[in-house]
């Protein structure tokens, strides 16, 4: 069972259609969007709808920024939606989160390291504040981290080749 879940985790990837908004979900019902830890994912792309729509609203003109933020949001969502069977599944989810975290750094110049760090923190914070917007979601993430063991991070952080995207 662990192998099957880990395979599913590794197979979940952001698509170009996600980044370009070809299948954006409708605005979720305010009364329902925070009713559960998982929230609503009407378009079934692994990204909570309210977070996905917030990214598109904030960054309508930057496919690269949307790509890295959507990938990071997808990974954070896995912490609360994928079956946590054991350290193997937790490690696979954390690997996806690390990839998303590091992918954000790929769109920022390292010429000014202070600005690089500030920009990365701002972008990650944009997703995190929306993703962890309820006590139950914060608690679910804390429970996830209790099972976490350190692991390796792959070199191919980004799901999409960012050089092929406009701005």
XYZ file of C-alpha atoms in Angstrom:
167
model
C 0.000 0.000 0.000
C 2.829 2.427 0.830
C 4.435 1.955 -2.581
C 1.115 2.654 -4.299
C 0.531 5.877 -2.350
C 4.125 7.059 -2.846
C 3.780 6.430 -6.582
C 0.580 8.503 -6.628
C 2.309 11.325 -4.734
C 5.240 11.370 -7.154
C 2.881 11.252 -10.154
C 0.890 14.322 -9.091
C 2.292 17.190 -11.149
C 1.277 20.649 -12.115
C 0.250 20.963 -15.749
C 0.586 23.769 -18.244
C -3.227 23.929 -18.389
C -3.245 24.607 -14.612
C -0.735 27.441 -14.991
C -2.533 29.002 -17.932
C -5.913 28.866 -16.163
C -7.615 26.620 -18.701
C -9.608 24.838 -15.993
C -10.044 27.407 -13.243
C -12.612 26.433 -10.633
C -15.599 28.555 -9.720
C -15.307 30.716 -6.623
C -16.014 28.365 -3.698
C -18.996 28.932 -1.438
C -17.652 30.999 1.502
C -19.608 28.848 3.959
C -18.010 25.661 2.597
C -14.436 26.583 1.648
C -13.088 26.262 5.199
C -15.560 23.675 6.491
C -13.010 20.858 6.178
C -9.237 20.601 6.401
C -9.014 19.639 2.728
C -11.298 22.449 1.563
C -12.741 22.426 -1.950
C -10.962 21.299 -5.117
C -13.753 21.396 -7.703
C -11.407 21.053 -10.681
C -9.567 18.115 -9.011
C -6.057 19.372 -9.756
C -4.755 18.923 -6.216
C -4.822 22.642 -5.394
C -7.430 24.055 -3.051
C -9.713 26.302 -5.127
C -9.546 29.418 -2.941
C -5.737 29.301 -2.964
C -5.597 28.682 -6.725
C -7.919 31.611 -7.443
C -5.953 33.899 -5.106
C -2.756 33.106 -7.027
C -4.416 33.943 -10.346
C -5.881 37.147 -8.947
C -2.539 38.312 -7.512
C -0.348 37.266 -10.474
C -2.506 37.514 -13.621
C 0.416 38.525 -15.836
C 3.133 36.095 -14.756
C 2.844 32.451 -15.766
C 6.205 31.707 -14.117
C 5.085 33.073 -10.776
C 1.779 31.202 -11.015
C 3.643 28.008 -11.920
C 5.896 28.040 -8.885
C 3.158 29.127 -6.474
C 0.630 26.592 -7.749
C 3.227 23.828 -7.454
C 4.007 24.863 -3.873
C 0.296 25.084 -3.012
C -0.264 21.608 -4.438
C 2.506 20.206 -2.263
C 1.163 21.899 0.868
C -2.286 20.524 0.082
C -0.836 17.004 -0.059
C 0.078 17.320 3.610
C -3.615 17.259 4.482
C -5.146 15.183 1.672
C -2.830 12.229 0.996
C -3.033 9.131 3.173
C -0.332 9.286 5.831
C 0.497 5.620 6.177
C 4.026 5.851 7.513
C 7.358 7.651 7.182
C 7.555 6.566 3.515
C 4.434 8.435 2.470
C 5.292 11.421 4.652
C 8.772 11.532 3.090
C 7.325 11.463 -0.427
C 5.016 14.380 0.386
C 7.836 16.341 1.993
C 9.961 15.731 -1.093
C 7.213 17.315 -3.224
C 7.000 20.242 -0.810
C 10.788 20.718 -0.941
C 10.667 20.678 -4.733
C 7.956 23.361 -4.702
C 9.817 25.430 -2.111
C 13.043 25.319 -4.124
C 11.254 25.882 -7.440
C 10.168 29.304 -6.184
C 13.830 30.288 -6.064
C 14.229 29.518 -9.764
C 12.301 32.639 -10.817
C 14.346 35.099 -8.759
C 17.788 36.469 -9.604
C 20.569 35.681 -7.150
C 22.501 38.833 -8.020
C 21.214 40.454 -4.827
C 20.911 37.708 -2.206
C 18.985 39.901 0.220
C 16.355 40.581 -2.434
C 16.422 36.900 -3.474
C 15.615 35.782 0.078
C 12.997 38.491 0.615
C 11.240 37.685 -2.659
C 11.258 33.937 -1.977
C 9.907 34.480 1.534
C 7.193 36.792 0.205
C 6.080 34.301 -2.455
C 6.118 31.309 -0.106
C 4.328 33.353 2.544
C 1.633 34.307 0.035
C 0.746 30.627 -0.363
C 1.313 29.557 3.244
C -0.918 32.219 4.792
C -3.767 31.145 2.516
C -3.103 27.418 2.761
C -2.849 27.403 6.564
C -5.741 29.773 7.208
C -7.572 27.767 9.891
C -6.551 26.151 13.167
C -7.563 22.729 11.855
C -5.248 23.137 8.845
C -2.373 24.308 11.058
C -2.983 21.337 13.363
C -3.071 18.923 10.417
C 0.295 20.249 9.254
C 1.734 19.859 12.768
C 0.562 16.231 12.843
C 2.152 15.681 9.443
C 5.505 17.036 10.663
C 5.504 14.723 13.674
C 5.938 11.814 11.258
C 8.575 13.455 9.081
C 12.072 12.067 8.682
C 14.736 13.938 6.736
C 15.160 12.933 3.126
C 16.814 13.887 -0.111
C 15.601 16.626 -2.409
C 15.767 15.941 -6.153
C 17.466 18.312 -8.600
C 14.389 18.699 -10.796
C 12.361 20.918 -8.489
C 9.966 22.449 -10.972
C 7.232 20.404 -12.647
C 7.400 22.599 -15.760
C 10.370 24.031 -17.643
C 10.022 27.663 -16.554
C 12.087 28.898 -19.488
C 9.250 27.912 -21.821
C 6.691 30.134 -20.047
C 6.016 33.789 -20.810
C 7.155 36.301 -18.178
